[in-house]
XYZ file of C-alpha atoms in Angstrom:
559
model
C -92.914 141.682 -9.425
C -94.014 142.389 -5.604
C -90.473 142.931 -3.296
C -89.817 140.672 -0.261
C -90.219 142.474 2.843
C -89.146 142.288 6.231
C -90.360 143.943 9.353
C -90.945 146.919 8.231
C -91.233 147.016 4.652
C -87.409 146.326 4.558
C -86.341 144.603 1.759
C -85.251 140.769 2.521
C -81.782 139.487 1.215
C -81.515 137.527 -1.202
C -81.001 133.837 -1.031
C -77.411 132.697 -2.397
C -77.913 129.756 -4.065
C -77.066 126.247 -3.062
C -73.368 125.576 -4.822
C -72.573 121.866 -4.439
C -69.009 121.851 -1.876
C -66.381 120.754 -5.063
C -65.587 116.707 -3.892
C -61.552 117.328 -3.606
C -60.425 113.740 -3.761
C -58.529 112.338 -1.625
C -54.597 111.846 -2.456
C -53.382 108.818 -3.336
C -51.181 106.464 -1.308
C -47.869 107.033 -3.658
C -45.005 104.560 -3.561
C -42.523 106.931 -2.474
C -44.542 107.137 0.856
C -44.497 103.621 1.129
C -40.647 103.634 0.523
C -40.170 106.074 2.928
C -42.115 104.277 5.791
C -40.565 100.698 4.930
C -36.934 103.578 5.787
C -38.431 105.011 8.432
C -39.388 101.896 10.100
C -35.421 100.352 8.989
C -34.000 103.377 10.354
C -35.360 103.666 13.705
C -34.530 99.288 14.330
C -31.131 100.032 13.162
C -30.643 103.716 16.102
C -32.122 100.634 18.409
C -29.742 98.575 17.733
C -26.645 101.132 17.852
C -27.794 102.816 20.902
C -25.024 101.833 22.896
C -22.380 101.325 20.564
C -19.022 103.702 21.047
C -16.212 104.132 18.837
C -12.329 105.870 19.545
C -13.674 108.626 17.650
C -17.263 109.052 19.752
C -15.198 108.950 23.105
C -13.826 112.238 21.943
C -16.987 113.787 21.182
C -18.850 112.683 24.546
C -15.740 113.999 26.301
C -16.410 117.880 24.540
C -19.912 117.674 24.916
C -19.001 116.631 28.917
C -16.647 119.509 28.971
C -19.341 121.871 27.618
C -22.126 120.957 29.535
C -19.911 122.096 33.085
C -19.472 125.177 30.774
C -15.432 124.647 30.216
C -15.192 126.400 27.132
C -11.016 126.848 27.405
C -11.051 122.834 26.857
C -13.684 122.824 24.662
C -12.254 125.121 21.893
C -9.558 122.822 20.393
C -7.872 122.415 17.106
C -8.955 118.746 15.735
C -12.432 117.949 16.787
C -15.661 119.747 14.911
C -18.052 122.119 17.311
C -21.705 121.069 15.919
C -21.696 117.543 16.898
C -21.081 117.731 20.539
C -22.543 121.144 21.595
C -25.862 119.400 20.272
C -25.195 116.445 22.238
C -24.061 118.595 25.198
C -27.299 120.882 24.311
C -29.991 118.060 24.962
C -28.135 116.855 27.043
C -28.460 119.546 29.313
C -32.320 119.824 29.046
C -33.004 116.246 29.652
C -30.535 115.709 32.830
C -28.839 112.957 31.062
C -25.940 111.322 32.636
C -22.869 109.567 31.635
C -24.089 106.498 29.700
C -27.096 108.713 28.614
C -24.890 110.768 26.475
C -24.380 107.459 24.311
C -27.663 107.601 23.782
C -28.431 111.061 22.970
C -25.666 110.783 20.159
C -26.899 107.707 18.400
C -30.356 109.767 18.385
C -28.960 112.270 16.886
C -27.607 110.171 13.915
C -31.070 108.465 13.556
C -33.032 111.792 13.792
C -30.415 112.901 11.041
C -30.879 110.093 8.794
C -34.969 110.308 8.899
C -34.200 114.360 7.964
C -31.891 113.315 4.864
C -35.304 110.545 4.167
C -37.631 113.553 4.808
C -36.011 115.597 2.180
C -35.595 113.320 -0.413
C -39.225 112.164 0.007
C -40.240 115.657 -0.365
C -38.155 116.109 -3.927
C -39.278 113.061 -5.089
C -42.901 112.816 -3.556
C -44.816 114.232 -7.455
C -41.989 112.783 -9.557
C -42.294 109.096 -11.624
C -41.678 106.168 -9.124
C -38.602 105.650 -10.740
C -36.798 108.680 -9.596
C -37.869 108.087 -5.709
C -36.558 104.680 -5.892
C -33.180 105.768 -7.182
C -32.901 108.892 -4.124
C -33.812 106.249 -1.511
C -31.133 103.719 -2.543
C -28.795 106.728 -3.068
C -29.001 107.466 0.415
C -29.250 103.969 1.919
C -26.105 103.112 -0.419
C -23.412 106.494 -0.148
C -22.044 104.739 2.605
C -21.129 101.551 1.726
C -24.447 99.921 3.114
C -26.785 101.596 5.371
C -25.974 104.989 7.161
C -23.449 104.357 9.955
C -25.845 105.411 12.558
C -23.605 103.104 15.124
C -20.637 105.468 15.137
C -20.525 108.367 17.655
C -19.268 110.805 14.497
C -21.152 113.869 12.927
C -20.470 111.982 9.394
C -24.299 111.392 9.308
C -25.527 114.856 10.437
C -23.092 115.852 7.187
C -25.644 113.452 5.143
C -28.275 115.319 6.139
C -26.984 118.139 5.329
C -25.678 117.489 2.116
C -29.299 116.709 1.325
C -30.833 119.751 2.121
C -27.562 121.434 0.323
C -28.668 118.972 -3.089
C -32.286 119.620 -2.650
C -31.865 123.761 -2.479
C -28.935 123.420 -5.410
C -31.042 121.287 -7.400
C -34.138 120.903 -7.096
C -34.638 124.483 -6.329
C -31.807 125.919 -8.480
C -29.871 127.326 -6.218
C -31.997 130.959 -5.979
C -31.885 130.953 -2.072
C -28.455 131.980 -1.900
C -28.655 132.496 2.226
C -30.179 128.911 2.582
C -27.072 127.570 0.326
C -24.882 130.034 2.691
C -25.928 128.808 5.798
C -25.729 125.355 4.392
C -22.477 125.418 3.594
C -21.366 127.096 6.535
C -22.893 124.284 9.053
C -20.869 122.305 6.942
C -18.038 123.276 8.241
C -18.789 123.482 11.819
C -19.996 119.575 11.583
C -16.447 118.736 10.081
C -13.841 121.443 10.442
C -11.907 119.685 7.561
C -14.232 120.288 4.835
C -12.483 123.711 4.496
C -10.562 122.450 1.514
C -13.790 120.927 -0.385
C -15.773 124.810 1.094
C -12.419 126.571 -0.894
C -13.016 124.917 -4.139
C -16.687 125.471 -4.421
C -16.136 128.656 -4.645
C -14.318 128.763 -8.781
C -16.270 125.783 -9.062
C -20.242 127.396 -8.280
C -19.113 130.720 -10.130
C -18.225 128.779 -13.404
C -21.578 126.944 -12.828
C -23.253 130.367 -12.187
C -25.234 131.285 -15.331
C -26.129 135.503 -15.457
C -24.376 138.154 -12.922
C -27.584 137.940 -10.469
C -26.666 134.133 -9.905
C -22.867 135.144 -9.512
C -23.600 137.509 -7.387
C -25.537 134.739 -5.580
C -22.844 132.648 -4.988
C -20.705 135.295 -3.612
C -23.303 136.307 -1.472
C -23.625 132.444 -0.130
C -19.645 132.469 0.133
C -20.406 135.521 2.573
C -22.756 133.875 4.941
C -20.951 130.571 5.155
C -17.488 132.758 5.911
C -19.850 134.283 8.919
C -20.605 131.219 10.174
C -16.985 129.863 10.089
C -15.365 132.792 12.037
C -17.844 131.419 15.020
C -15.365 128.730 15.613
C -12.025 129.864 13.123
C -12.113 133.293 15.404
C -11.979 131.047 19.110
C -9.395 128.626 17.787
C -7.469 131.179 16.455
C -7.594 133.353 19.926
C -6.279 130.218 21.778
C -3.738 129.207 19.634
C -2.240 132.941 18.979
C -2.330 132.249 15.319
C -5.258 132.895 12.447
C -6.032 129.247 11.688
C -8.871 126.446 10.720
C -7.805 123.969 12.968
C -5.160 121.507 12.954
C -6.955 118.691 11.311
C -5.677 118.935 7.898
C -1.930 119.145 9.605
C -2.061 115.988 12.050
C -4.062 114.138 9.272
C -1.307 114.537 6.862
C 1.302 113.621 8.932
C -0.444 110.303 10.103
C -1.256 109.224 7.012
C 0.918 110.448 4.458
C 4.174 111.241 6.341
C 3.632 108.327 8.542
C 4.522 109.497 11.484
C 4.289 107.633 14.793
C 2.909 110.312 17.422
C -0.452 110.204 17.397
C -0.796 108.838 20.371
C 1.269 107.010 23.278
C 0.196 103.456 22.134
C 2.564 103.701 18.490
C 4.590 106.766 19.493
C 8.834 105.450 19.962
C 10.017 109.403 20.185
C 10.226 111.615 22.709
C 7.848 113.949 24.899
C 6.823 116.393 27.809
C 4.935 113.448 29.638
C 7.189 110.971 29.045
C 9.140 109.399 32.211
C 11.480 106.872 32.531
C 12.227 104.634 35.406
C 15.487 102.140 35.972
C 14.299 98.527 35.905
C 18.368 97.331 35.897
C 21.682 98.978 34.794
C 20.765 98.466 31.250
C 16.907 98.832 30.732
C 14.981 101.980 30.916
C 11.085 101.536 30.722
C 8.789 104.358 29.989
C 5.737 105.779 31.161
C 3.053 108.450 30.329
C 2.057 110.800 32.937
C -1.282 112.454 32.262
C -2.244 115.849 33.504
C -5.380 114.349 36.204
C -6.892 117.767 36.557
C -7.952 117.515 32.302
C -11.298 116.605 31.937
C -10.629 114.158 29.176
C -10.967 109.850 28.904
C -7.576 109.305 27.414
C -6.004 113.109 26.844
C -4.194 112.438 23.389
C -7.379 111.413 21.496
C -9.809 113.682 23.044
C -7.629 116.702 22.129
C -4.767 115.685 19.950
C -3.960 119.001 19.658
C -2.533 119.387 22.806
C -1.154 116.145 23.024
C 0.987 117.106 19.107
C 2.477 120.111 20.838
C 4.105 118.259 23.268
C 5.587 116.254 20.974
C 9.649 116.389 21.046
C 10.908 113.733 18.434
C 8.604 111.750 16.012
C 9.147 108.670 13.327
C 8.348 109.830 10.009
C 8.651 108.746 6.976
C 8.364 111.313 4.158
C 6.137 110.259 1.382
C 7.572 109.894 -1.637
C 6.424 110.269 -5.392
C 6.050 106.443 -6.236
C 4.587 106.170 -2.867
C 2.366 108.661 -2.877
C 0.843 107.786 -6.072
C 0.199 104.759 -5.528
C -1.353 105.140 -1.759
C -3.701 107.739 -3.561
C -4.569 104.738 -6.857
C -5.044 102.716 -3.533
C -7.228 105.160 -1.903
C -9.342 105.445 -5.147
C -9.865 101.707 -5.728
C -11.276 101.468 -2.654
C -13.530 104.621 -2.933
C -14.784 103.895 -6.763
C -14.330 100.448 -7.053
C -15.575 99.117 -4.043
C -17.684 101.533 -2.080
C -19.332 103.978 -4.295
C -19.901 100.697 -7.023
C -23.391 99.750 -4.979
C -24.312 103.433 -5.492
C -23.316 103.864 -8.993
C -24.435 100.381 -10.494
C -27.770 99.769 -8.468
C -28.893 103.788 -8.247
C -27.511 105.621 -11.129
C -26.735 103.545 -14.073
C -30.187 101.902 -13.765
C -31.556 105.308 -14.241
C -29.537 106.077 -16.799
C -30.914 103.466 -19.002
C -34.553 103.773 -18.384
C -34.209 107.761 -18.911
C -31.536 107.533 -22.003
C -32.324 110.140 -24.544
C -30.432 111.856 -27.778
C -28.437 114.876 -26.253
C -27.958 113.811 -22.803
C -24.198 114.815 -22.488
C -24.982 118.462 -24.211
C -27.207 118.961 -21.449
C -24.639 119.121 -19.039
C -23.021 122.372 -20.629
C -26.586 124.386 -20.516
C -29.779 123.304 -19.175
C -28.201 120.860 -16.518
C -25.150 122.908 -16.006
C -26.197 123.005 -12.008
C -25.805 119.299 -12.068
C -22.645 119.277 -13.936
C -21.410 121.756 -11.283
C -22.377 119.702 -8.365
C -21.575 116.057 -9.468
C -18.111 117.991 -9.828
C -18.448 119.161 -6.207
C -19.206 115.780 -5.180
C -16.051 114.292 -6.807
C -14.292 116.765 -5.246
C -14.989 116.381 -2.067
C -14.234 112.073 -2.502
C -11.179 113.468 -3.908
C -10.158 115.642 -0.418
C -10.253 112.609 1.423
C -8.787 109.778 -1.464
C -5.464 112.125 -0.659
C -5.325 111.940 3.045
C -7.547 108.949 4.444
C -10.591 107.349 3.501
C -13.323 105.525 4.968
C -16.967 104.656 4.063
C -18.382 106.577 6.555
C -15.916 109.851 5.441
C -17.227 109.564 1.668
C -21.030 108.944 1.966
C -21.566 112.892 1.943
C -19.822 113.642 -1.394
C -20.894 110.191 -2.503
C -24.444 111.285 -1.963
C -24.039 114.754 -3.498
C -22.598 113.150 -6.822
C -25.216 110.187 -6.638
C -28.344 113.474 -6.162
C -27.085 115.367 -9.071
C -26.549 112.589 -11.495
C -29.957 111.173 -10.356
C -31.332 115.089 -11.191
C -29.764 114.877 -14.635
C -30.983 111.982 -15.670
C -34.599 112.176 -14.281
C -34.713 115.581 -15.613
C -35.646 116.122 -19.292
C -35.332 119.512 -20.330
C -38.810 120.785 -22.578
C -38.608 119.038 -25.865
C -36.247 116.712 -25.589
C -37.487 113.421 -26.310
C -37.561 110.669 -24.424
C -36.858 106.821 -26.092
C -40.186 104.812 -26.765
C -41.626 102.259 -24.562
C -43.210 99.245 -25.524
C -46.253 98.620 -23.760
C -45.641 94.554 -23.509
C -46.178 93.198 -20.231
C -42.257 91.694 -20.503
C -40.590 95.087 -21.918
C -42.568 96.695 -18.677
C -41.143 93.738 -16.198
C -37.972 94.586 -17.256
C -38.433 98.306 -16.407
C -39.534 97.717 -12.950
C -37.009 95.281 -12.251
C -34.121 97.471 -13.784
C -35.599 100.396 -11.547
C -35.859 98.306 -8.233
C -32.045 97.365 -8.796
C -31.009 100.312 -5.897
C -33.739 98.597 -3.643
C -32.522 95.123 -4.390
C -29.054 96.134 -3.295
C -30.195 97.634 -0.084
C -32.086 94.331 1.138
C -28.600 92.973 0.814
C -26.903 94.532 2.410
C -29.419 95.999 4.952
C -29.681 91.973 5.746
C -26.165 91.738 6.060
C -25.966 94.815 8.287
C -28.599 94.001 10.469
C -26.940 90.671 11.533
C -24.105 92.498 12.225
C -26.250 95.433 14.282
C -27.658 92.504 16.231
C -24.684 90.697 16.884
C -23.073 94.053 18.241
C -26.047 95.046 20.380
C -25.332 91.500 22.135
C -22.226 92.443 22.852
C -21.940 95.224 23.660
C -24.783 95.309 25.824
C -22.499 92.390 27.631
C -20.008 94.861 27.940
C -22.021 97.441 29.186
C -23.453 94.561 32.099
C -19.962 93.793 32.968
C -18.810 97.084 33.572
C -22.009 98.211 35.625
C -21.420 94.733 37.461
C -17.633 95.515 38.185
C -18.232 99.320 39.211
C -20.894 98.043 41.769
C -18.607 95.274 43.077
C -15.570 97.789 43.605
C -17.647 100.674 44.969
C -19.077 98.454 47.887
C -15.459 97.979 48.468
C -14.928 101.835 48.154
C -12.930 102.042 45.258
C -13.492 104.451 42.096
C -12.390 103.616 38.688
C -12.151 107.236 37.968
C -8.249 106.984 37.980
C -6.937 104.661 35.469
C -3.517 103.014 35.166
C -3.326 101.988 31.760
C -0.613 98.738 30.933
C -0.576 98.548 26.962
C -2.932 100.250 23.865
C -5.499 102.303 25.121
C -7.205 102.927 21.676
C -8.911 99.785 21.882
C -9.994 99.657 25.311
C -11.185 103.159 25.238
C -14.611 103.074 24.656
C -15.114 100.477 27.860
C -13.094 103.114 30.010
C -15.261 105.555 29.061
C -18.936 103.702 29.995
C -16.906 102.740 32.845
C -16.453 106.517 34.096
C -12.930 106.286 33.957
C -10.241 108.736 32.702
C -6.110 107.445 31.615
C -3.990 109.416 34.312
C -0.924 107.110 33.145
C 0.027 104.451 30.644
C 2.983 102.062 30.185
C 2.504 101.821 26.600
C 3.149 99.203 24.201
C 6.999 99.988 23.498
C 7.994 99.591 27.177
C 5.831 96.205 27.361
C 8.817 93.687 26.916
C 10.863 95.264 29.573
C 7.650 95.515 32.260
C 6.514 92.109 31.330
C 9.877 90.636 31.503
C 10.030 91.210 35.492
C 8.395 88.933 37.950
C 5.080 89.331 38.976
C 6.479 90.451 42.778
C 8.624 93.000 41.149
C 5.528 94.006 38.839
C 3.274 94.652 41.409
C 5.678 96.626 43.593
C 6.728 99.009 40.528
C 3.007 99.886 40.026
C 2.658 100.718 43.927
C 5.535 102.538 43.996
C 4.752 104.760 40.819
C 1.348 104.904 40.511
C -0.283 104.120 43.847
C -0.688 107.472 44.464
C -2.287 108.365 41.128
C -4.558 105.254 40.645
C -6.633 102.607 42.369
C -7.027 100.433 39.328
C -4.763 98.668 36.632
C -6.284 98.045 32.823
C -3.915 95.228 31.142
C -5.019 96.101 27.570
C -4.205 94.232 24.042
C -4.624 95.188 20.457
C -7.796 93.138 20.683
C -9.310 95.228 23.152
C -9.142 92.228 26.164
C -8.882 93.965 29.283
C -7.812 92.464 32.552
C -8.445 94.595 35.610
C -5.965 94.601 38.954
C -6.698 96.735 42.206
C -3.562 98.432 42.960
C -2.891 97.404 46.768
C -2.301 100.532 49.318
């Protein structure tokens, strides 16, 4: 056979033949991605309608995140509040300029960003699994907390729930072989919410008796490792400003407000005795009391934003110690609330709906060898419900370790081990109504009370976007009259008023609190307005009259 030829007498290539380009098809539209749009879409109306909502709690974090961003770092390293939450919030701040109000904002982005992270990852774990399993993560997430995530308060509860399912998702999904990733996890844990140290101390017997092999025990101390790294970023300041190795004093002021029930937490229910505490003669028999607040701290109201501080001061408290009868049944209490009311959404409508389409011979064994990681963390979860059923409990406290127990039980049941064998299905059109219907229970639940919660989110958005006008409207009014409300004169509770103090720029330099009310309010209004001249002209401009209700009624202080 003659040779091609090119030029000269080069031999030509030869021609590849023509292979048909393989049609890949295209993926299908799968109902978790559906699910997690329909979230997405729920998520992002529900950070609209929180944007300017503020809590107690929040004030406190949008005062360290202030302090932060002007680079105060003596005020903010303290013992009570966690580090994460506000350095973010004092991080973007910082690149976008934000002011005052903005911070609000920044914070309930945060919490929405969080919440689409925790949707991200349990889309991706449940994106090539049966429909049934990605219905059961989504209303595991939308239910932990008693209803929908509580993107409207200024806490780092839902970063925690984002974290927690990243912390499921490497534990269980990906059996827990990236032992830095688990590490690092844990240790961010504890720098969003400095009292998780408890719950971080008991994983550790816990995830070696769940360790199978030396290389995974080794594993797990190697995690331990990392996450003790990250803690010493914040246990090592504390520590240097307290002159004392410690975590924080969280765990000590919790325990004393809640189970010793002791009064000094702050001014508003404190009857004892302390540093800033003055007294004045209103006749030869009545002695009222007032606060005096350090002006040159850079907090709102200086007991809540660094109670702390404000505990040390402390000279003589009301407590009353808890005792066994008592105890026990606060803590039956506690747990009634936790498992009968607030995890029962997340149980009934997620997990035991599950457990019945998925029911096969052996389940229970599987816990105590293939499933052992799951048996290990639905045991982390219930401890970490358990940490706060002895203190203090609140939906918002429990959705972490109610989502961690609601993941792994949702990864034991959805997770046959290789030849086990799963119950038989009729194919009948009813028998396979009844499946979807039992598997859209979680769903179902979430429409209620996402409809519930949405009234509520738009109710609140009303409001508070009337207090936010009225405050803008009052600060105008008295600063073309040249007067700041940067000074505050506080005449009853402050807890409830504090959030409008704050989004009115204001800070508490002194308080008449609630014990020394019947003595101020039994003087004339003459005598009234002279005693607040006379003791606090020089400190403040303005006067908040304050009830438990949060009314506020405001009164120039004449000069």
């Amino acid at each position: 056979m003659a040779k091609h030829t090119t030029g000269k007498g080069a031999p030509r290539p030869a021609v590849p033949p023509v292979v048909p380009v393989p049609q890949v098809p295209r993926p299908r539209f799968r109902e978790i991605d559906v699910l997690a749009l329909l979230v997405v879409a729920v998520v992002i109306a529900h950070t609209w309608f929180a944007r300017q909502a503020l809590n107690p709690d929040g004030v406190s974090y949008l005062d360290l995140a202030g302090v932060l961003r002007r680079g105060d770092w003596s005020a903010f390293v303290q013992g009570y509040w966690s580090p994460f939450y506000p350095a973010l919030i004092a991080l973007i701040g910082g690149i976008t300029g934000a002011g005052h109000l903005g911070m609000i904002l920044i914070a309930h982005l945060l919490n929405g960003a969080a919440t689409l992270l925790a949707l991200a990852i349990l889309w991706h774990w449940a994106r090539d699994r049966h429909p049934f399993v990605g219905r059961a993560m989504i209303a595991a997430l939308l239910l932990c907390s008693a209803g929908l995530p509580r993107i409207e308060a200024v806490t780092p509860d839902v970063l925690l729930l984002a974290l927690i399912a990243a912390l499921s998702y490497e534990a269980l999904a990906k059996g827990g072989r990236n032992w830095f990733a688990i590490g690092l996890l844990l240790g961010l844990a504890f720098l969003i919410k400095t009292s998780a140290w408890p719950w971080l101390l008991v994983l550790i017997p816990l995830r070696l008796w769940g360790a199978r092999g030396r290389d995974a025990r080794v594993g797990v101390l190697r995690s331990t490792a990392v996450c003790i790294g990250l803690m010493l970023l914040w246990v090592v300041p504390v520590s240097l400003k307290y002159h004392e190795a410690t975590l924080g004093s969280a765990g000590r002021l919790n325990y004393c407000w809640y189970l010793e029930h002791c009064d000094s937490r702050t001014p508003d229910t404190h009857l004892g005795n302390h540093r800033q505490y003055r007294e004045v003669s209103l006749s030869d028999s009545v002695q009222m009391r007032w606060v005096d607040f350090d002006q040159s701290l850079p907090w709102t109201y200086a007991p809540w934003s660094d109670p702390t501080a404000w505990d040390a001061g402390v000279l003589t408290t009301g407590v009353t110690p808890p005792c066994a009868s008592c105890t026990i049944g606060y803590w039956v209490e506690q747990a009634r609330l936790v498992f009968g009311l607030w995890l029962l959404p997340l149980l009934l409508a997620a997990v035991l709906p599950l457990a019945w389409l998925d029911r096969r011979r052996g389940m229970l064994r599987e816990l105590s060898g293939f499933h052992r990681d799951a048996l290990t963390w639905s045991l982390a979860g219930l401890a970490g419900l358990a940490q706060f059923i002895a203190v203090h409990t609140e939906p918002r406290l429990i959705a972490p370790a109610a989502l961690l127990l609601g993941l792994a039980a949702i990864q034991w049941l959805a997770s046959p081990p290789p030849g086990s064998t799963p119950p038989a299905t009729s194919p009948a059109l009813g028998a396979r109504a009844i499946r979807q219907l039992v598997a859209s229970a979680g769903l179902i639940a979430v429409v209620g009370f996402g409809i519930t919660r949405f009234g509520q989110a738009v109710d609140g958005a009303e409001h508070i976007a009337g207090v936010v006008a009225s405050v803008s409207q009052t600060n105008a009014d008295l600063a073309a009259r040249g007067i700041s409300q940067d000074h505050i004169l506080v005449i009853g509770p402050v807890m409830p008023a504090e959030p409008s103090i704050y989004l009115a720029g204001g800070h508490v330099v002194a308080q008449i609190p609630p014990s020394s009310l019947p003595a101020f309010n039994a003087l004339s209004s003459l005598r009234q307005s002279q005693l607040v001249t006379q003791l606090f002209g020089a400190r403040a401009r303005m006067v908040w009259l304050t009830t438990a209700d949060a009314d506020v009624r405001m009164v120039i202080i004449p000069q």
